[in-house]
Coordinates of C-alpha atoms in Angstrom, one line a residue:
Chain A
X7 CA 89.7 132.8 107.4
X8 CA 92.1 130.2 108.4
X9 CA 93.9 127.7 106.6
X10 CA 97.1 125.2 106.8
X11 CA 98.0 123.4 103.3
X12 CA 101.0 122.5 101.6
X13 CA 101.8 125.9 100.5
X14 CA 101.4 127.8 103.6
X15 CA 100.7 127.1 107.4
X16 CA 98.4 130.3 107.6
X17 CA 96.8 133.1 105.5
X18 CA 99.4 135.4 105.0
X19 CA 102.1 132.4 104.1
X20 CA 99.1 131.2 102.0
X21 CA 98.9 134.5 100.0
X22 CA 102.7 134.7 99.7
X23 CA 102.6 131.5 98.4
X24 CA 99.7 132.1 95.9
X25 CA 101.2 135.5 94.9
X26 CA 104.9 133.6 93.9
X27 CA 103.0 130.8 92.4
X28 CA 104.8 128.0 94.5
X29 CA 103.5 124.8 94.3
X30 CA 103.2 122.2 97.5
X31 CA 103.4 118.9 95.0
X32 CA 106.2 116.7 95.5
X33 CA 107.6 113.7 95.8
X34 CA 105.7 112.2 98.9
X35 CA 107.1 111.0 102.3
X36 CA 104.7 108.5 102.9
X37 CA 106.7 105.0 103.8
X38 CA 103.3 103.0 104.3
X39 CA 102.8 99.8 102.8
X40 CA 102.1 98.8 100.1
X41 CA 104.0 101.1 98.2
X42 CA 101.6 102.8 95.6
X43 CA 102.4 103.6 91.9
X44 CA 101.8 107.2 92.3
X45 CA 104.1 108.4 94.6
X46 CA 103.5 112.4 93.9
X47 CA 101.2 114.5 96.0
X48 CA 100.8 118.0 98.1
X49 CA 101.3 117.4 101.7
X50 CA 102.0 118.8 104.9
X51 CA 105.2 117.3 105.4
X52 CA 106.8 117.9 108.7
X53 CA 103.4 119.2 110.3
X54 CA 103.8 119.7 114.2
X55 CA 100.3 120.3 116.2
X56 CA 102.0 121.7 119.0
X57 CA 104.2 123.7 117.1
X58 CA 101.9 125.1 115.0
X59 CA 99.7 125.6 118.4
X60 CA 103.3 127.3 120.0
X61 CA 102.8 129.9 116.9
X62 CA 99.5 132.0 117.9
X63 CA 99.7 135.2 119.3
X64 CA 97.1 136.7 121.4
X65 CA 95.1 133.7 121.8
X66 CA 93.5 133.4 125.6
X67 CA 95.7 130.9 127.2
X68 CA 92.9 129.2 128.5
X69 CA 91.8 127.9 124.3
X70 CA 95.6 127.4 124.0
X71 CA 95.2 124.7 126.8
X72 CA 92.2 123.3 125.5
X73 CA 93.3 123.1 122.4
X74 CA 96.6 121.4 123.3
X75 CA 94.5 119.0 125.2
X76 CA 91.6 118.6 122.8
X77 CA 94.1 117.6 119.5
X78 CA 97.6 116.3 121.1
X79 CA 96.5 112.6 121.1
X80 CA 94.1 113.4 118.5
X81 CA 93.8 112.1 114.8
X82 CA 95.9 113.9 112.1
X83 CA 92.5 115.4 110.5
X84 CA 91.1 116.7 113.8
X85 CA 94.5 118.6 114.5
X86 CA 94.3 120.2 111.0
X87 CA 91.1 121.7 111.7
X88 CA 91.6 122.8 115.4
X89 CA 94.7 124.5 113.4
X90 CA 93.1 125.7 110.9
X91 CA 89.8 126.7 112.8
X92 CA 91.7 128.6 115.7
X93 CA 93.0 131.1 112.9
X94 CA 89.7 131.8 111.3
X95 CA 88.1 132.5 115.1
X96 CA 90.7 135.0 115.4
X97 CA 91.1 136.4 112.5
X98 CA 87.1 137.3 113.0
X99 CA 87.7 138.9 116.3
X100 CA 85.2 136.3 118.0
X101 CA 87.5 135.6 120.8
X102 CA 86.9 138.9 122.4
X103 CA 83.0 138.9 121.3
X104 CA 79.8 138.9 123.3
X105 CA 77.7 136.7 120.9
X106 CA 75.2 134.4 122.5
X107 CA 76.9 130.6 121.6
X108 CA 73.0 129.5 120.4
X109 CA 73.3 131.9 117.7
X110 CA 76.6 130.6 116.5
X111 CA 76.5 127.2 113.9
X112 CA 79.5 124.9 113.2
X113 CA 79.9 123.0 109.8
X114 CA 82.4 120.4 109.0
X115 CA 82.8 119.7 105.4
X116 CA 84.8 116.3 105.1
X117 CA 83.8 113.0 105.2
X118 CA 86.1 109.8 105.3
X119 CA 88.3 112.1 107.2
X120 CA 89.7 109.1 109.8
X121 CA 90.6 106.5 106.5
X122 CA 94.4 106.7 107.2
X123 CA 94.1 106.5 110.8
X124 CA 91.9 103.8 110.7
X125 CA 94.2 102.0 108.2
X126 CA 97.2 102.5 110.3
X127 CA 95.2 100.5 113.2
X128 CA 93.7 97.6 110.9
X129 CA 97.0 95.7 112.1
X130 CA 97.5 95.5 115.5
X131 CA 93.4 95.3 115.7
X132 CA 94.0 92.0 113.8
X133 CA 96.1 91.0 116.5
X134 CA 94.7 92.5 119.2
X135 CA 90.9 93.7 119.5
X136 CA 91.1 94.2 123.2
X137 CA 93.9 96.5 122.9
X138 CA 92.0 98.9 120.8
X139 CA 91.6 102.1 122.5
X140 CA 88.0 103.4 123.7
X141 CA 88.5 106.7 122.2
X142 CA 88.3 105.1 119.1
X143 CA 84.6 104.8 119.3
X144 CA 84.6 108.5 118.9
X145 CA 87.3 109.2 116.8
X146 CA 85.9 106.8 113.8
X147 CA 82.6 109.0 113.7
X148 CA 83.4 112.0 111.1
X149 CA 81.2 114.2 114.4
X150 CA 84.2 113.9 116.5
X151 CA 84.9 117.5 114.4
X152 CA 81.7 118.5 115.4
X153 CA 82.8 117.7 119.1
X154 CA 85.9 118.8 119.2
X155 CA 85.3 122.3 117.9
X156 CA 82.0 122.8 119.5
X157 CA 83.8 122.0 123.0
X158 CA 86.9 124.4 122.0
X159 CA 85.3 127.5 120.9
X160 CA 81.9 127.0 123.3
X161 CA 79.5 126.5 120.0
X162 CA 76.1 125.7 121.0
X163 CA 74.1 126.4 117.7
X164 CA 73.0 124.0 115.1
X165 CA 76.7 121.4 114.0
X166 CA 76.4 118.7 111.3
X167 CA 78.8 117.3 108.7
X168 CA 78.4 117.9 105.2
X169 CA 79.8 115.5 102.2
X170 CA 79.8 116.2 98.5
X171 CA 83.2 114.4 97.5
X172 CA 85.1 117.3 95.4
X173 CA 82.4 119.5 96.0
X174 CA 82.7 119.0 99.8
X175 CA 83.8 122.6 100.6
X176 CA 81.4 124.5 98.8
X177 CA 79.0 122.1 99.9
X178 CA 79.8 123.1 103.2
X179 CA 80.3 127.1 102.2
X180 CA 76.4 126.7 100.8
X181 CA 75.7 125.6 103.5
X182 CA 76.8 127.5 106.3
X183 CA 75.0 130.8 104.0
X184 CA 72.0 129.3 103.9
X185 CA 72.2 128.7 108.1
X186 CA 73.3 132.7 108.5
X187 CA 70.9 133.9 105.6
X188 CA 67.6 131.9 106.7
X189 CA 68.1 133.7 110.4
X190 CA 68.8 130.4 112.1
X191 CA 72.2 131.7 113.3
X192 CA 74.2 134.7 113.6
X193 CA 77.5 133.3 112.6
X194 CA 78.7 130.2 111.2
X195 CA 81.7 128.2 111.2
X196 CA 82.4 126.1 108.0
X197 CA 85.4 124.1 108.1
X198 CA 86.8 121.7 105.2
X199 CA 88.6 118.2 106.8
X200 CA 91.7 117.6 105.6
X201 CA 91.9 114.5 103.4
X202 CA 94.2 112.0 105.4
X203 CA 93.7 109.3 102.4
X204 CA 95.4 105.4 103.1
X205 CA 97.2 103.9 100.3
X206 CA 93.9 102.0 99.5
X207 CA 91.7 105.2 98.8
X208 CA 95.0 106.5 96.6
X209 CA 94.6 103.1 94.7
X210 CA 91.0 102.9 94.3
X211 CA 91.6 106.8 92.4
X212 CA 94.2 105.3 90.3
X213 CA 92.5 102.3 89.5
X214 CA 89.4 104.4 88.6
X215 CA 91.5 106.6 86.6
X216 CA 91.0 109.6 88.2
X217 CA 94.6 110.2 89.4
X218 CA 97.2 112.1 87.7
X219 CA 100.8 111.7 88.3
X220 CA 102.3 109.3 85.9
X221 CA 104.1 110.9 82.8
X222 CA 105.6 113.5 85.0
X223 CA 106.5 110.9 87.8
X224 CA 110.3 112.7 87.8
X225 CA 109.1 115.9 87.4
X226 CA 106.3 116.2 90.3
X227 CA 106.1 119.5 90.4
X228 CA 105.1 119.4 86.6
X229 CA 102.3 116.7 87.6
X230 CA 99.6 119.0 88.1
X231 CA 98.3 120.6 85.2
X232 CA 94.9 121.8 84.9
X233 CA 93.7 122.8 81.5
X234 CA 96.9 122.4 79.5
X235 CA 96.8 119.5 76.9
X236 CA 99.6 117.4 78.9
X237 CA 97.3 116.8 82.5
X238 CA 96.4 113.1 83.1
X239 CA 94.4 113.2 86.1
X240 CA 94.2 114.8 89.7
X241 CA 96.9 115.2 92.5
X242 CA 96.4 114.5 96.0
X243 CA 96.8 117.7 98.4
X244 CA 96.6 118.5 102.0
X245 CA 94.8 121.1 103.6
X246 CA 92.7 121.9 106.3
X247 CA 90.4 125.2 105.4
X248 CA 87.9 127.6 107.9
X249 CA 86.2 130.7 107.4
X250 CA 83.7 132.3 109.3
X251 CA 79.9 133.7 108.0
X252 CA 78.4 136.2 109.6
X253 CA 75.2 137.9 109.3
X254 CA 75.7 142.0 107.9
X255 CA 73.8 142.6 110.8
X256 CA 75.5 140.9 113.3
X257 CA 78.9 141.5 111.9
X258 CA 78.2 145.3 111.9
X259 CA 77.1 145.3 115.5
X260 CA 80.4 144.1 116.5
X261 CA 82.3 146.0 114.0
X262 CA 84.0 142.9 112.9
X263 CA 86.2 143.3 109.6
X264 CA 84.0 142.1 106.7
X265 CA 86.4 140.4 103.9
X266 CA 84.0 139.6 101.0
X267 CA 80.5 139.1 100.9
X268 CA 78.3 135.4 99.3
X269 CA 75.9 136.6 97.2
X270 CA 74.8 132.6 95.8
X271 CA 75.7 129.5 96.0
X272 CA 74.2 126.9 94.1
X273 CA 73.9 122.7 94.5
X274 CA 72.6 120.8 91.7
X275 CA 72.5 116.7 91.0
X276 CA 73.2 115.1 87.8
X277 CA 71.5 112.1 89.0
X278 CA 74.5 110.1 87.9
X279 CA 76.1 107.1 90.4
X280 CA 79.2 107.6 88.3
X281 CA 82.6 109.4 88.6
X282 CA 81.9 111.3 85.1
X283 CA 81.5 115.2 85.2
X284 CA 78.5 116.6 82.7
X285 CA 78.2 119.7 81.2
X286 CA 74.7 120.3 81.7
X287 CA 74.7 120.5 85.6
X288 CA 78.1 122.7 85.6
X289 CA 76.3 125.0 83.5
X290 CA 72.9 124.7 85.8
X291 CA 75.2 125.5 88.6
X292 CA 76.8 128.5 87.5
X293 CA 73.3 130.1 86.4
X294 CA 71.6 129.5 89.5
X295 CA 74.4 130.8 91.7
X296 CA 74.5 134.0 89.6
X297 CA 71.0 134.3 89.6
X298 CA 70.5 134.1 93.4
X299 CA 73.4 136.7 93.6
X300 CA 71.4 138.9 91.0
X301 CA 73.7 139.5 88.4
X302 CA 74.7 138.7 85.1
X303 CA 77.3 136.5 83.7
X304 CA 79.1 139.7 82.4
X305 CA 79.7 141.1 85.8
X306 CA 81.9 138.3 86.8
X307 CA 85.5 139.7 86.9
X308 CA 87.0 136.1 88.1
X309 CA 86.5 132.3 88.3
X310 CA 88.2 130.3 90.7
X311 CA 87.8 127.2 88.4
X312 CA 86.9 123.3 89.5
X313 CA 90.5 122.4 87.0
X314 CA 91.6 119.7 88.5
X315 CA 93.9 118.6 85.8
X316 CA 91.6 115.6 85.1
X317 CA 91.3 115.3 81.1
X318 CA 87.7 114.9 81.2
X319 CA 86.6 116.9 84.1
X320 CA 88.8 120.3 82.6
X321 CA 87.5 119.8 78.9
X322 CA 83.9 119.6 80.7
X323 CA 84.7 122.6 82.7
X324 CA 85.9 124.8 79.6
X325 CA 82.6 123.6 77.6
X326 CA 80.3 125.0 80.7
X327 CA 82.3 128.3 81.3
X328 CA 82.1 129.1 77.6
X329 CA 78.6 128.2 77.9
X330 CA 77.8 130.2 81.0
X331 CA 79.9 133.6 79.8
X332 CA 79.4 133.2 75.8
X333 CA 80.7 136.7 74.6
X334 CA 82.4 137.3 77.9
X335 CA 84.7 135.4 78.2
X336 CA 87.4 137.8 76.6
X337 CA 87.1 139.7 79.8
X338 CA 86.8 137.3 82.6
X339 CA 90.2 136.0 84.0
X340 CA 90.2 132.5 85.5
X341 CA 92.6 130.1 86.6
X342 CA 93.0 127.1 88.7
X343 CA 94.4 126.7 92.8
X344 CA 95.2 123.0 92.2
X345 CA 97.4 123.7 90.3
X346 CA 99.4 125.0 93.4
X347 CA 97.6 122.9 96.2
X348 CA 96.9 119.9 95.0
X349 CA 93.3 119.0 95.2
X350 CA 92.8 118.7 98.5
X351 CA 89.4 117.1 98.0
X352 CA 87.2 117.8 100.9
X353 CA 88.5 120.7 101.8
X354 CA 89.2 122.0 98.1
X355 CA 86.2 124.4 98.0
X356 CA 87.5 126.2 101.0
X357 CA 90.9 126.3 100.4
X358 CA 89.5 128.0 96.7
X359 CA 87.1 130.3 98.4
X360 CA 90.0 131.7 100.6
X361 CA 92.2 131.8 97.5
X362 CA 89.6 133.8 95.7
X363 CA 88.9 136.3 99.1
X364 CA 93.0 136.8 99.0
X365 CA 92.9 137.6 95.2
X366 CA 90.0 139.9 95.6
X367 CA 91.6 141.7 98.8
X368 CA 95.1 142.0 96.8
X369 CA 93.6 142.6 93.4
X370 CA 95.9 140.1 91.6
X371 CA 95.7 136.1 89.8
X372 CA 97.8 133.5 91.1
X373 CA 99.8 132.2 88.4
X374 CA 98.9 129.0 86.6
X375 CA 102.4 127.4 85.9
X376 CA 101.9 124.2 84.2
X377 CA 99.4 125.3 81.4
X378 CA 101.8 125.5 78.4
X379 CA 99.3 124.5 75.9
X380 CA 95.3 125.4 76.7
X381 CA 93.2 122.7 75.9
X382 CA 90.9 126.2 75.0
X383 CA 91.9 129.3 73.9
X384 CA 88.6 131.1 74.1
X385 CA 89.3 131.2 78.2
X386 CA 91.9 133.9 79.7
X387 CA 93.6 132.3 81.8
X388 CA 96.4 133.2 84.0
X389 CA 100.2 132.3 82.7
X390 CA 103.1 131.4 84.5
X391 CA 103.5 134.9 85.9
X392 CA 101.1 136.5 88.9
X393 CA 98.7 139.2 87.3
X394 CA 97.2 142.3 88.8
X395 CA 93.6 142.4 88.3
X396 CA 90.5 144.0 90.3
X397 CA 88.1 141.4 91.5
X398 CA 84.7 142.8 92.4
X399 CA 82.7 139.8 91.7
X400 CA 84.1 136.2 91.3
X401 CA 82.7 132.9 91.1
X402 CA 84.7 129.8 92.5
X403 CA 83.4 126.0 91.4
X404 CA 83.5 123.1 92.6
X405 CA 82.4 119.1 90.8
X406 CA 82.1 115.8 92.8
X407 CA 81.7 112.4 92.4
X408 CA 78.3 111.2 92.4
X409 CA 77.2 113.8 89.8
X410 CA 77.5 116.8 92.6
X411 CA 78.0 120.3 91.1
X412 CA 78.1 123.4 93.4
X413 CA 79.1 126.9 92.4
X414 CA 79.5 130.0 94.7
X415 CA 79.3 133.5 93.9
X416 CA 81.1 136.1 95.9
X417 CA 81.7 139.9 95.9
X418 CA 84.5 142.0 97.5
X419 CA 83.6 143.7 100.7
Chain B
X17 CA 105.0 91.1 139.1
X18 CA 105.3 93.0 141.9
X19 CA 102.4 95.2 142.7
X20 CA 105.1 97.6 142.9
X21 CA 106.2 97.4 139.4
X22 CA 102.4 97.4 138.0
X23 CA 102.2 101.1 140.1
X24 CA 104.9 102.4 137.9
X25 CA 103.4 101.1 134.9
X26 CA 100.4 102.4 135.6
X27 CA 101.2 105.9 136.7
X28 CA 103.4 106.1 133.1
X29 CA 100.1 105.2 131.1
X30 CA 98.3 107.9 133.4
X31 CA 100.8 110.5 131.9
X32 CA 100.7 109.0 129.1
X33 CA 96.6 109.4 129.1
X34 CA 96.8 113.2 131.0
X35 CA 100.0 114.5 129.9
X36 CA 99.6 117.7 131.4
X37 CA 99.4 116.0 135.1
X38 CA 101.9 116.9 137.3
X39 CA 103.4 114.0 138.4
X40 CA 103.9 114.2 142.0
X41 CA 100.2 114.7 142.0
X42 CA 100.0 111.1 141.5
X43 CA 99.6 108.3 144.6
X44 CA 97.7 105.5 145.0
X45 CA 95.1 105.8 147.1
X46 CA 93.6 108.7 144.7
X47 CA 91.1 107.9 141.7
X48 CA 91.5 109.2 138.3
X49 CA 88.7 111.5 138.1
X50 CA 90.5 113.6 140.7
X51 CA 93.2 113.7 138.8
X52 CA 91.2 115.1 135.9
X53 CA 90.6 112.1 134.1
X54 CA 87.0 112.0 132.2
X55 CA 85.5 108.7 131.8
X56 CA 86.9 108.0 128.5
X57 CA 90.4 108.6 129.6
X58 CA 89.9 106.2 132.9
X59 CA 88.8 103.9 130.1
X60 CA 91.9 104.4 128.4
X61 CA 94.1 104.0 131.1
X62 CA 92.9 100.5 131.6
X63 CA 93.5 99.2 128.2
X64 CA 96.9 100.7 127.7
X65 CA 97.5 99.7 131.3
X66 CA 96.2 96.2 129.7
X67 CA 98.4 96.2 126.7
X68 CA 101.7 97.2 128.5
X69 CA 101.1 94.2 130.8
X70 CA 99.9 91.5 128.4
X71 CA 96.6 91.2 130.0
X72 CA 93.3 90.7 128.7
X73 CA 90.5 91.5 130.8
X74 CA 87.1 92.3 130.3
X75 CA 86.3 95.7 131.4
X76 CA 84.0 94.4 133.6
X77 CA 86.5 92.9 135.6
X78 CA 87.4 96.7 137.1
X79 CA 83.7 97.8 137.8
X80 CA 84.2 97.5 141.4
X81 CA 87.4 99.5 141.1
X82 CA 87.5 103.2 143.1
X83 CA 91.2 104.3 143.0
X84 CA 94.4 103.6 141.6
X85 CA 95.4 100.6 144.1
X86 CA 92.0 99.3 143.0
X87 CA 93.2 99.0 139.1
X88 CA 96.6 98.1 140.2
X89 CA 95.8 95.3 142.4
X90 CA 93.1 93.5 139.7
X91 CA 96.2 94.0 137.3
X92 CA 98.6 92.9 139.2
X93 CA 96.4 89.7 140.1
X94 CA 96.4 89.0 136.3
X95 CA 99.6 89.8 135.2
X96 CA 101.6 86.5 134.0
X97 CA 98.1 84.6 133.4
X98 CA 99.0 85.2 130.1
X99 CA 102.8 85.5 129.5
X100 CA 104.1 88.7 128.8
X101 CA 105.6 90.3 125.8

């Protein structure tokens, strides 16, 4: 696994981070114009791609190079995952492994991912078309990911891009399971974009009333509240996400450390153009994943939930889980990662799926500071205060625009 | 311009382009695919080269180019066609 977010630059700051329930929201740094009414988000301020590069240990010089050369004059998003990416492929030992680069697949789960850049060059384009540079032509196309990373870590199996708005990551995470458990590759790399979004895409959420932010516009911190009668809407986060699959088999040849194990994952439609979340196709989501992992709704132990502090979207959410978990719900703990993060869109079901693996591992919650008043009391969430609590099964969701609902079901190794 | 003057221009948007170049490797009578540049990058060096002169060119205008004095001297030819910012 591999991350860099608002909250942490790696893994282990990430699990610090999610342990002491610090949140990344604040007041932004952005000095675009225009200037946008919502001025509160989760970003990686001050990120530095060589720095952050500067930082790995044990890394063949040789990648090091590459990398430095593949992402220095590189869009924002594409150095995010090249950060984010190199941590996970070491992490899984694959930079001293032997496997045959056919038998290892690449998905990037983004889409959209160039917006900002493209926005910062709309200007001196006007003026200028012949200036433009001819790397553009490459760096517009959401495969430049694919590219990039393929060239960097020598992937020659099957590489696409995946989109499911919200759902993105777990789109992707589906995905990828489906490449390594169908036999068409050994290991897979699934990596969520970072969500470099231009004042316009910030606008279009507000105007379509999807973004939170306004009531506690001195208070950012306080902004995010998923579940808890006060939230208003989601807020933006940063965060570029990786981890690697690997076939049992394959893994075990190597002897590479297993983390946590996918056991279903589960994409439904609601057949729905709109931006509302239903009930219906939560629920469908959550059933099928648990009944492709083979168990029952009382096994779960956790849910890494969708809450994305969105009025509609949590009250939906609640309505499903209670649905899904009826007389279990006293038991199952839940709580919500964007409450800390930000919803880092894209990339969200990764950066969840890697919260989830750390609170497995650890065998504790990450707090849930803002929910003071539970739109629900039948759910057990986490307080304001970090939990312990063993994790053997958890389920982590994830709800798009577009009527996209994707739910993943994982197990501790 | 002096031809002179479009060289140095030149050889700072080929560092710009291949910043890991050392920079005595650079003289004119060498192309930039020996100095590492892919064909995107040689692409690149001509529009920035473009831009820092106030020049507009159709690419096509350096197809017969092979080196660096190649690039410079259609640049040069062109520089102050259109004035300069």
């Amino acid at each position: 696994m591999g991350i860099v977010s608002s909250i942490g630059e790696n893994i282990s700051s990430f699990c610090n981070a999610l342990m002491k329930g610090e949140s990344g929201i604040r007041l932004s740094t952005s000095q675009k114009e225009p200037k946008i009414s919502v001025n509160i988000a989760a970003e990686l301020q001050n990120f530095s791609f060589l720095e952050l590069l500067n930082r790995f240990q044990d890394v063949p010089e040789e990648k090091l190079v590459n990398a430095k050369r593949l992402g220095r004059r590189a869009p924002f998003a594409i150095q995010a995952s090249i950060i984010s990416a190199l941590e996970a492929w070491q992490h899984a030992q694959l930079f001293q492994s032997k496997l045959q680069s056919e038998r290892i697949g690449l998905i990037v789960a983004g889409q959209n991912s160039t917006q900002n850049f493209q926005y910062d060059l709309i200007q001196k384009f006007r003026e200028n078309p012949e200036y433009l540079s001819p790397r553009y032509a490459l760096e517009f196309l959401e495969t430049n990911q694919v590219g990039v990373l393929s060239e960097l870590f020598g992937i020659n199996g099957e590489g696409l891009v995946v989109g499911g708005a919200s759902a993105t990551g777990n789109v992707g995470i589906i995905k990828g399971y489906q490449l390594v458990h169908s036999g068409f590759a050994d290991v897979c790399v699934v990596v969520g974009t970072i969500a470099d979004l231009s004042p316009m895409d910030i606008q279009g959420f507000i105007n379509i009333g999807a973004m939170g932010g306004k009531k506690y516009i001195n208070q950012p911190e306080k902004a995010c509240r998923p579940f808890d009668k006060q939230h208003e809407g989601f807020i933006y986060g940063q965060a570029s996400a990786c981890i690697i699959l690997e076939s049992l088999a394959s893994a075990s040849k190597r002897e590479a450390p297993f983390l946590a194990e996918i056991k279903g994952g589960s994409i439904n439609l609601d057949g729905n153009s709109s931006s509302d979340p239903n009930k219906n196709g939560e629920v469908k989501a959550m059933l099928s994943a648990l009944n492709q992992a083979g168990l029952s709704a009382s096994e779960v132990d956790y849910l890494n939930t969708h809450g994305s502090s969105s009025a509609l979207g949590d009250k939906t959410e609640a309505d499903a889980i209670c649905d899904v978990f009826g007389g279990h719900t006293a038991a199952l703990r839940l709580n919500a990662t964007k409450g800390l993060t930000g919803h880092c869109l894209y990339s969200a079901g990764l950066v969840e799926a890697i919260a989830t693996v750390i609170q497995m591992r650890q065998g504790f919650l990450h707090p849930n500071k803002n929910l003071e008043e539970p739109i629900c009391n039948d759910l057990k969430f986490c307080g304001a205060e970090a939990i312990n609590h063993r994790i053997d099964i958890a389920m982590s969701n994830s709800f798009g625009f577009g009527g996209i609902n994707t739910s993943i079901v994982l197990k501790r190794d | 311009m002096a031809t002179e003057q479009v060289y140095e221009v030149v050889k700072n948007v080929i560092m710009e382009v291949l910043p890991d170049l050392n920079p005595e490797m650079i003289s004119i009578e060498k192309n930039l695919k020996e100095l590492g540049a892919n064909s995107i990058d040689r692409m690149e060096v001509v529009t920035i080269s473009m831009e820092e002169l106030g020049i507009k060119l159709p690419l096509m205008s350096f197809a017969q180019v092979s080196n660096i004095e190649g690039l410079v001297k259609v640049l040069s030819e062109n520089v102050g066609k259109v004035e300069l910012k």
